[in-house]
Coordinates of C-alpha atoms and ligand atoms in Angstrom, one line a residue:
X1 CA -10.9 8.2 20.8
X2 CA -10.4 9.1 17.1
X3 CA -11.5 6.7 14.3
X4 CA -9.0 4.2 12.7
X5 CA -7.5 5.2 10.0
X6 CA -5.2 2.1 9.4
X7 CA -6.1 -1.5 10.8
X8 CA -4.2 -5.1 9.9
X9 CA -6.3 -7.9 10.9
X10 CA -4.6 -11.1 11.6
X11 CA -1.9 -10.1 8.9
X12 CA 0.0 -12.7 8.1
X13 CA 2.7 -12.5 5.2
X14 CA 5.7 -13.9 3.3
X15 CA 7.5 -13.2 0.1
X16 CA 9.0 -16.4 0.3
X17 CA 6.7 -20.1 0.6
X18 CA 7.5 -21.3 4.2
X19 CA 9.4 -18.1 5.1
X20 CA 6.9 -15.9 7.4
X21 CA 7.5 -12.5 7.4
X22 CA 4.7 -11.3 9.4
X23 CA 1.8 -13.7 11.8
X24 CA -1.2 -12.8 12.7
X25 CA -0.5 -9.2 13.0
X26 CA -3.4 -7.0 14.4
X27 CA -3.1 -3.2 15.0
X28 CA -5.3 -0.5 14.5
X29 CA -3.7 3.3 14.1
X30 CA -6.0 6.3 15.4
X31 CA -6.4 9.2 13.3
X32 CA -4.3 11.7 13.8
X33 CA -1.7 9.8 16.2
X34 CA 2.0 9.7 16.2
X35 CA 2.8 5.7 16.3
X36 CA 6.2 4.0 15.7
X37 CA 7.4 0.9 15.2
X38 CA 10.3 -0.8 17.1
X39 CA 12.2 -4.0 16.4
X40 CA 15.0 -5.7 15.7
X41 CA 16.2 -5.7 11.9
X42 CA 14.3 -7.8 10.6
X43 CA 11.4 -8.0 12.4
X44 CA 9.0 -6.8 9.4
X45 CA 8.6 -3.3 10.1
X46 CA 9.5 -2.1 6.8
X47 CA 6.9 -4.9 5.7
X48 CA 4.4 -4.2 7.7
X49 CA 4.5 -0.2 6.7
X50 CA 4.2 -1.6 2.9
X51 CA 1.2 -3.1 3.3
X52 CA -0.9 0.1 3.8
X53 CA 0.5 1.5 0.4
X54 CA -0.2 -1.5 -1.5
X55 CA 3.7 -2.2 -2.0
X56 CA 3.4 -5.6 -0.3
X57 CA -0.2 -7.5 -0.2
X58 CA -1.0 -10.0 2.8
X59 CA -1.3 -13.6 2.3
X60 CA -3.9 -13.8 4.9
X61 CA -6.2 -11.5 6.8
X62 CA -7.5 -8.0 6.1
X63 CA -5.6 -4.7 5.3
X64 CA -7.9 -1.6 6.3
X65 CA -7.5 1.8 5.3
X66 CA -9.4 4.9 5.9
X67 CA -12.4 2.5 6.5
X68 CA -12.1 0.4 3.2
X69 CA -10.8 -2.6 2.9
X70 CA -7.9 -1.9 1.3
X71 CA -5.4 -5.4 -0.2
X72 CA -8.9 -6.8 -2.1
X73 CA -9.2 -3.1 -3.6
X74 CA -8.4 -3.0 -7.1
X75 CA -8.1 -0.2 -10.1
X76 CA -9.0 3.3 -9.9
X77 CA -10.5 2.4 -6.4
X78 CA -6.8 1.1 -4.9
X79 CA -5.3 3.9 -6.5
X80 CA -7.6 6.2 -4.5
X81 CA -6.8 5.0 -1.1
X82 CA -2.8 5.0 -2.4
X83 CA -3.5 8.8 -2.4
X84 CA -4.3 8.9 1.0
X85 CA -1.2 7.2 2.4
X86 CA 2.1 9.2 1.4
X87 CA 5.5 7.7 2.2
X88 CA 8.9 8.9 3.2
X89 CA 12.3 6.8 3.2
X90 CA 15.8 6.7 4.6
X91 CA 17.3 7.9 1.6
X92 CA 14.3 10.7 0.6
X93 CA 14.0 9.1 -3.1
X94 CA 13.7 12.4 -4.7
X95 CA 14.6 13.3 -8.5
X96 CA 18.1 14.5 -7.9
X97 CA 18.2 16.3 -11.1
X98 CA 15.0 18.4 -10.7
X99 CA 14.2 21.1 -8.8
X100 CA 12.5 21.2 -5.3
X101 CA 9.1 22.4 -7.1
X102 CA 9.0 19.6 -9.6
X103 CA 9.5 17.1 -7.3
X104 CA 6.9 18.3 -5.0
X105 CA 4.7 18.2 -7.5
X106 CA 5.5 14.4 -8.3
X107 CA 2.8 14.6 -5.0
X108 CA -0.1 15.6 -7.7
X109 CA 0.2 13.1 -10.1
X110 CA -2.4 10.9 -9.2
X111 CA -4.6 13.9 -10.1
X112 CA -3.4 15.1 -13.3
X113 CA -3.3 13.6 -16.7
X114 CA 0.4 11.3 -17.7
X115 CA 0.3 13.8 -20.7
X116 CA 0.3 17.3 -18.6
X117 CA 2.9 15.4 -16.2
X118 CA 5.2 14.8 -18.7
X119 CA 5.1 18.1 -20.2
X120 CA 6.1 19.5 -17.1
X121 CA 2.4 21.6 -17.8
X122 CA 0.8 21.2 -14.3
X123 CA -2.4 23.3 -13.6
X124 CA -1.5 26.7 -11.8
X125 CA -3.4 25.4 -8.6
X126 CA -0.9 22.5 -8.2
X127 CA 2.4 24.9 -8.4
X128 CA 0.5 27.1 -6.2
X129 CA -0.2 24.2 -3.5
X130 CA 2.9 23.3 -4.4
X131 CA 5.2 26.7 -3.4
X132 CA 2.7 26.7 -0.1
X133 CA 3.8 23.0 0.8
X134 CA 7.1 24.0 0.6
X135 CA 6.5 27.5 2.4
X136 CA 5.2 25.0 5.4
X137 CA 8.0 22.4 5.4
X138 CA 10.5 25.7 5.8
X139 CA 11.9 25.6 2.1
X140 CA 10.1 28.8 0.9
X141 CA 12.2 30.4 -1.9
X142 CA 14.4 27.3 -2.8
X143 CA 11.3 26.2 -5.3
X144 CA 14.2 26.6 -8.0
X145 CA 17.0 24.8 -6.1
X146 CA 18.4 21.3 -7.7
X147 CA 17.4 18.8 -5.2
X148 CA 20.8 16.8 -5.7
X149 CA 22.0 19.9 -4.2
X150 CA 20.7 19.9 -1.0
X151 CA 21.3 18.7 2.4
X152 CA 19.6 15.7 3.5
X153 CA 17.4 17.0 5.7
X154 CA 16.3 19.8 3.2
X155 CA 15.4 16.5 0.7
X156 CA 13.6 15.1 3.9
X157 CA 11.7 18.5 4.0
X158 CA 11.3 18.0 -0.1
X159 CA 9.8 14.7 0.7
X160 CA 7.3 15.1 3.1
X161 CA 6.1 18.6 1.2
X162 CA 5.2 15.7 -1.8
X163 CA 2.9 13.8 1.0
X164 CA 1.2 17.4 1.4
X165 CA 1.0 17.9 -1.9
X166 CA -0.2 14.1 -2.9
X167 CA -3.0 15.6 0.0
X168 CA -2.3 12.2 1.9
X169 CA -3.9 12.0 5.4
X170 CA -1.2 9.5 6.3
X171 CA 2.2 10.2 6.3
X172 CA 4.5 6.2 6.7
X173 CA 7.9 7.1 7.9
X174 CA 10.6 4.3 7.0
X175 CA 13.1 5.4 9.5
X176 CA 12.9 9.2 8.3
X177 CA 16.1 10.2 10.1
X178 CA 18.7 7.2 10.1
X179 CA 20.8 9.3 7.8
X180 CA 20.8 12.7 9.4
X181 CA 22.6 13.9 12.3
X182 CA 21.0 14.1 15.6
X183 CA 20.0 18.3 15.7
X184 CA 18.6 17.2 11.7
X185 CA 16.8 14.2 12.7
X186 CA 15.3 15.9 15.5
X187 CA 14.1 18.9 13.2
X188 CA 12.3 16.6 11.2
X189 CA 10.5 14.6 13.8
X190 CA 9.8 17.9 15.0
X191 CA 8.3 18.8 11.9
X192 CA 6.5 15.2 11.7
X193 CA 4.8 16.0 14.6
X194 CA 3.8 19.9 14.1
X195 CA 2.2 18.7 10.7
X196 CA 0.6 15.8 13.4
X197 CA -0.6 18.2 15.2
X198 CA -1.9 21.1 13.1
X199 CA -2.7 19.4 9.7
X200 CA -4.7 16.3 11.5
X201 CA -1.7 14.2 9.4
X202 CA -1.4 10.2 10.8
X203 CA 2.0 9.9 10.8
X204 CA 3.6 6.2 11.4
X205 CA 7.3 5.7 12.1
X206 CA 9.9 3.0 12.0
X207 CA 12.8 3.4 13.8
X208 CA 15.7 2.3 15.2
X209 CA 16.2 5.4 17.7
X210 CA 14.1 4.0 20.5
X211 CA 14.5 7.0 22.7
X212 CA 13.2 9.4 20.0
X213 CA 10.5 6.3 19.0
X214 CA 9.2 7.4 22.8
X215 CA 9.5 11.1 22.7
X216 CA 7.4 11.5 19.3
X217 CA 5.0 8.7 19.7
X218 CA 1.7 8.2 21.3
X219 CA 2.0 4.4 20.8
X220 CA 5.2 2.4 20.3
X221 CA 4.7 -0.4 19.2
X222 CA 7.4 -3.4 19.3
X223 CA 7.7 -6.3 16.5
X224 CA 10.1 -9.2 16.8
X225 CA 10.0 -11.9 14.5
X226 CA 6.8 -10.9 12.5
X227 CA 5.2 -10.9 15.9
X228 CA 3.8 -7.6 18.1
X229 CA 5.5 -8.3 21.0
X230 CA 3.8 -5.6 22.8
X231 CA 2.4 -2.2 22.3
X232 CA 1.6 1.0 24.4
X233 CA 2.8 4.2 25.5
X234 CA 6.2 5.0 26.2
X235 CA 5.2 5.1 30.0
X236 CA 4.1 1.8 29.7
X237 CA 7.6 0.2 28.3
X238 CA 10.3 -0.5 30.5
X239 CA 13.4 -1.8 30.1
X240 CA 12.6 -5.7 30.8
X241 CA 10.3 -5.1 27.3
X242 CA 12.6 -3.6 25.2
X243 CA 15.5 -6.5 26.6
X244 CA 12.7 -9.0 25.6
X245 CA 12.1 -7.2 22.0
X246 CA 15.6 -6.4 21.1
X247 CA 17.4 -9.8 23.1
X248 CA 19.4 -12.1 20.8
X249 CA 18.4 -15.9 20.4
X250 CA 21.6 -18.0 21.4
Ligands
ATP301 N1 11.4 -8.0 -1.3 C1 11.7 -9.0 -0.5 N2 11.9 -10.3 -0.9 C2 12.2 -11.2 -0.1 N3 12.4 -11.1 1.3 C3 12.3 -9.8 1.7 C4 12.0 -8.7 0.9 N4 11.9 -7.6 1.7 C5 12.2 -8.0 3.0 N5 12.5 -9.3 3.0 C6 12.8 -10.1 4.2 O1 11.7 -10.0 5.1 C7 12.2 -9.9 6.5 C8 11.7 -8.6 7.1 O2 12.2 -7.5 6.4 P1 11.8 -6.0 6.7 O3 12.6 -5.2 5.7 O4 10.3 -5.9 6.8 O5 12.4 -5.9 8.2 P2 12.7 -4.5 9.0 O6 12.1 -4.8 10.4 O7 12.2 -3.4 8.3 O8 14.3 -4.5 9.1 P3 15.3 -3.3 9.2 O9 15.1 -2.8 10.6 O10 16.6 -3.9 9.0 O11 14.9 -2.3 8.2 C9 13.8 -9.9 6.3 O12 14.2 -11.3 6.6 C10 14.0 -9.6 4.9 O13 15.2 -10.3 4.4
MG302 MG1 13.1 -1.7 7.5

């Protein structure tokens, strides 16, 4: 079995006083493994993702990542293990009005000065990591290209060439196809899973596609009100589990 890479111990977590997001959460992610999370909306998946960027912070129990406690972490040390954990969304959250390039190299800004960055001057061995990310993502030669003007998955290819290029080992996924069509989203997960594979990458998924959740994943694991109802492989779920995880209270 492969080390952890990301671990919650009995995360619990609200934005709200008396409104419990997540309780008592534990899960621990293998290097290098595929996992997805299920649920109904509103379950806390998108929460629970948050926590291993530092986005949200738990109000009790322990946030691990890459073997460091990560939610006590502060400064230049937080900010380290942020660069290890790169994050994709629904809606790609590129820079519409730059090109593919530049927004791949948004991915090395945690290693280059604010000043460089904002002179567009990066070091040669960023563009050049840069042009190989997007060589491995399938993009080579649209370094130039507007990324407003692509298609969606094309900006989900952008995207994830950032994580490469941020040189994160973990790749969170916040339902990384809900806007593509079905050959797209496929492509990507595809893509997900080849950088799995080759690069060693920990990628972790939400989804709502429950069927794909089981195609991609090595563990699926199923939240329902800011609880892991239960996790496993997708031999291991049947339908009586996922009635139980997605079955509305009367
Ligand atoms: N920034 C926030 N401030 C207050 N409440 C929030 C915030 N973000 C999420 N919530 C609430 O936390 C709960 C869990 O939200 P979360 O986005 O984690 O669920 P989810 O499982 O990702 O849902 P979906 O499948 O719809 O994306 C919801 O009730 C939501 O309204
Ligand atoms: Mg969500």
């Amino acid at each position: 079995m492969n080390p952890t890479v990301l671990e919650l111990k009995a995360v619990s977590q609200a934005y709200e006083k008396g409104h419990p997001i997540l309780q008592g959460v534990s899960l621990s992610v293998p290097q290098g493994s595929f996992v997805s999370l299920i649920g109904p909306s509103g379950a806390g998946k998108t929460t629970l993702l948050r926590l291993f960027n530092g986005m949200v912070w738990p109000l009790s129990g322990e946030v691990w990542v890459e073997g460091r406690r990560f939610d006590t972490l502060k400064g230049k040390w937080r900010r380290q293990v942020q660069q290890q954990v790169g994050m994709i969304f629904q809606d790609f959250c590129l820079v519409e009005e730059s090109s593919c390039l530049e927004n791949v190299l948004c991915g090395a800004l945690g290693r280059i000065s604010l000043w460089r960055a904002l002179w567009g001057n990066f070091p040669e061995r960023e563009v050049q990591k840069a042009r190989q990310a997007l060589d491995l993502v399938g993009l080579g030669g649209r370094e130039d290209t507007l990324a407003g003007s692509l298609s969606g998955g094309q900006k989900q290819r952008v995207a994830i060439a950032r994580t490469l290029v941020q040189e994160a080992s973990v790749i969170l996924a916040d339902e990384p196809v809900a806007s593509l069509d079905p050959g797209t989203g496929k492509a990507i997960l595809e893509l997900l899973r080849q950088l799995q594979e080759t690069q060693g990458l920990t990628v972790v998924m939400n989804s709502h596609n429950v069927e794909q959740a089981m195609a991609f994943s090595q563990q699926v694991v199923g939240l329902r009100q800011g609880r892991i109802l239960f996790q496993g492989p997708a031999d291991v779920w049947d339908a009586e589990k996922l009635r139980g995880l997605y079955r509305r209270d009367s």
